[in-house]
Amino acid sequence: MAGLIPQSFIDDLLSRADIVDVIDKRVALKKSGKNYSACCPFHNEKSPSFSVQPEKQFYYCFGCGAGGNAIGFIMNFDSVDFPQAVESLARDNGMEVPREESKAATKRRAETADLYTLLEEANSYYQLQLRKHEGRTSAVDYLKKRGVSGAIARDFGIGYAPPGWDNLLKACASTPERENNLLKAGMVIERETGQGSSQSGGSQFKGYDRFRHRIMFPIRDARGRTIAFGGRVLGDDKPKYLNSPETPVFHKGSELYGLFEARKSTKKLSRLLIVEGYMDVIALAQMDIRYAVATLGTATSGAHLTRLFRMVPEVVFCFDGDKAGRTAAWRALEATLPQMEDGRQVRFLFLPEGEDPDTLVRKVGQAAFETLIDNATPLEQFFFDKLSSELDLDSHQGRGKLRELAQPLITQLPEGVFALLMREQLAQRIGIGVDALNALIEKDAATESHTQAPPQSYAYQGADNGGGQSEPYANFGGSNVNGYSLKKGAPSGGQTGHRSNGQRGWQSPRINPVPMIKRAPSSLKAIQLLLGNPEIALDYKSDIAPLMSSSDTTTAVLAKLIEMVHSDPQIDTYALLGYCAGTEFYSELTQLLRQEKITPVEGTGSEFVEIVDRLLQKAEQEQRIARMREELSRKRSELLQNTPQNASLTETVQSASGDANDDGVSAAESEEWARSEPLSDPPPFMDFSDD
């Protein structure tokens, strides 16, 4: 869904929907007084701590802190984004979702819709060729040889691209516009003919089919829409496997082949098996193992794992048992470590040499293969076995080397029981107490922070605009806040203060050996206090307008919540948290609530006011600096036209600052700015951390 969803529609939708019906379709609820209860679907528990309150149209888990309205529940349970959840709820209630969008957004949406339509047509065309084309025999024989049935071919939409340069073009490109869209969708390749170039001063281009004489595997997104293809050659041509290129609707670094089919095959997945190829997924499905997915020519990334862990608590990696397979497995383990929250399980299945999932499952059968999956190597065992494999742990040097190798990786783990157990196991293997190990880690962290890292700050992380700077916050409307997040210190990947636009800046190593313990931003803490006792917002009387326009997403949402309480002093926690459920930082808020549950606490008003005062001072200072920067830049531009070239920059700025300045910028302040930063190239952001 493109464009903003009007807040008025969201409010109307939530007023019509019954959260009990929404949740009961997915989780069996039991009446408990005025409310309903169940075991929480978002964490493992034996006694129900998950409560649904029909009066408030809200759910909350007292065990893990998960909570929200009907839209938030659909997002978490169905693993969909905010617009998709709104669409789902609206569809169930017979409503059509309106859109508020600019002309440019409308045009982009129409263009994207055209790509989806053409890709579906291409998929239908390839499937038809597998059934009807006179040259289909080689494709059918190949699939039969690999044990693929007609039912599985239908479920996965397998097709056939015949030999020839323009079969798809003839079938789907009836107009130049459609041919151009096929090009945008990656289905045809542009070819320069060279004809007419001398007469026109340019070149004529003609497209040809990207996929020729190949078995075709459609790649589908979470909604089941065809977004790309993979093709397996039937002759001796290279490459053996060919994927669609990156397009406006296909980003291979975040997609997984077979994920839509896996979710469609069962009501509730409990685990996912990551394999290496299309045919591995197909062969396992043929043997009724319907939870396998494959990456699309890329290593498993953090984006992949974030998506998978939203759906299942267990991920099993399947690799060849040779050296290359174990190297790939180690890269997967490194990507997994920052995702290993308590309750998640990761294991590694190494196949016998010369086998892949396709050949092995056909050889041993479903039951035996699933036994192999059940007995796969746990992450912690693979971790320590790999690091210890070439070390002599009977020697002091070997044990010291193990700590050197393991510690930077273990400190990437999220705080929790699993991280503590990994530290205990490392301490045991190197023969020291866990307290001694923790002391070493803390000492290394202090040294690392002092010698390498610049001061920690809450860096605003937005969409990169290609110049290394974050795009300004531009989409704050109702519950539909998207695109940005706040992290303490460094962006993911261990980089802090990095500037990619050529400015001088500091960049950390690829793996930060000992990351500092993450602390929630004070704005997020203020939201947590406000949720526990909404009345404390009434104690805040100052003008919050600067907070509303803050580039800090959580600060802007905090200001909105304060405004909501002032507009309706009777508003409750559930309405406020329901508003937060549509925001991008909601997952971070949920993490905070898991540590500090929502409970009314007396005496929190003064802490809340103190935090908001600091945030307000910071916002006002940022705005004043922005005005100062703009004014100085304007003055400099004016004076450069009239000032002799031998005049100093300080004299120029002093001259400019001598004029009346509505913002109260003094000459001393201007001179300080002139010395600290070149006015023609200001830094991407200035930090005035309140923590």
C-alpha angles and dihedrals in degrees: 000000000000126000132031119303109229113249089224090061092049091051091048092048093051091048091055098042122081111219091205091061092044094053097036089061088062106026127031106246126202123207112247112177109297091343139055128239140195142156106283114262091207100061138019115266139148100207119055114254096155112105130188117198112199092187091058094031088228141120129209135176115213089196104056104010096244111151145145146110130299093282092050091050093052090049093053100038099040093037094232133134126255099269091047091051091051090049091050094049092044092050091052089052097045095249131134118224113236122212134218110200143144124252089257091052090048090052092048091049091051091049092049091048089054090054092051090049093051093046090053089050090050090050091052090047093053093047090051091051090054088058103034114020115110091227095051093105095090091051094047092046091051093051092047090049089054090050096248113155126211090249093056091044088054094046092052095037094237114185144168131247107206123220114273140083103253111024094119092041091055092046100045111015103076092149135033088249092057091046089053090050090051086054091051090048091054094243096118133035125227115239127191111225096185091219116140095003095124093052099044101032089237139069132257118231131205125186128226132193115278093205118054130166093354140128104248125220114189115219112216133197127225091282094051095253117145107246103164145346141238120207130201113205118235097201134041096283121125139273098043091208123030127189132196113262123246110290137170088273101034127064108169095197091069103033130087126201113236097016094115091047092048092053091045093052097062137027095231124016117212099186143003129218116213114210133171108246148032094248091052089057091045095047093049091048088051087059090048095258094131102170102077123117133177134212116237104244093304135098117261106274137200088254090057092050095046088055094046095048090054086064106034138018094220131058123181121194116210117203139161112266095235126101094270091051093051091048090053090047091054091052088051090050091053090052090048101052097080088051097053101111118162112282094035122109129199126182137173125226114198114195126215115270112279094020132106128184091265096055097035098050091050089049100047103022134231100295095050093045092051088050087057089052091049090052097044118137114274116237094247093054094049089045097056096034091054096047093044097044096096099029131095102227091183088072128072090231092054092050092047090050091051091055090048091053100039104040099068089051097044091051089061090067117105114251113273146091094300092055091049092050091050089054091048091051092049091049090050093050094050093043103243134110120268090240089057090049092050090050090053091048092050091047092050090047092053092047092047092049092048099045104035118015126074116227112303115250139169098260117200108234114200136152111307110244094201095263098080093257129108120253113246116262104269112160113062110141128137113305093336101093113146147155105047143074140184122230130178111249113331138030117250111285094050099275121138128182092000118166117193096184097080098267118134111266145143123259124188125221117277091262117037101222096214115011117202118251108270116243124196115253112257090241089059090048089052090053090051091052091047092051090053093052115010091184092073089074088068088064090065110086103164124108108270096190093112089054092052091060096042117133087222105095096208092048091053091050091047089055090050091052091050089051090050092054092049090049092049113020090185093060113126138216094262095057091048095047089046088058090051091051092079096052128101093235093054092105090056090048089051090052089053092048090053087062097037112026122211105269127149107250124190117231097028093115095084092049090049093050091047092053094047091048090055092047091049092050090050093049092048091048092050091051092047091050090048091052090046091051091049092047094048091048090051093047092048092051090052095046096045087069093054107025119094113249093242093059113111122244090240092054090048093051092044089053091050092046093053089073121088110279120198091205094055095244106170126211090247092054091048092050091050090053091048091054096044104046136016105250094218092058111034120184118268092248141354120223124218099172116199092202 
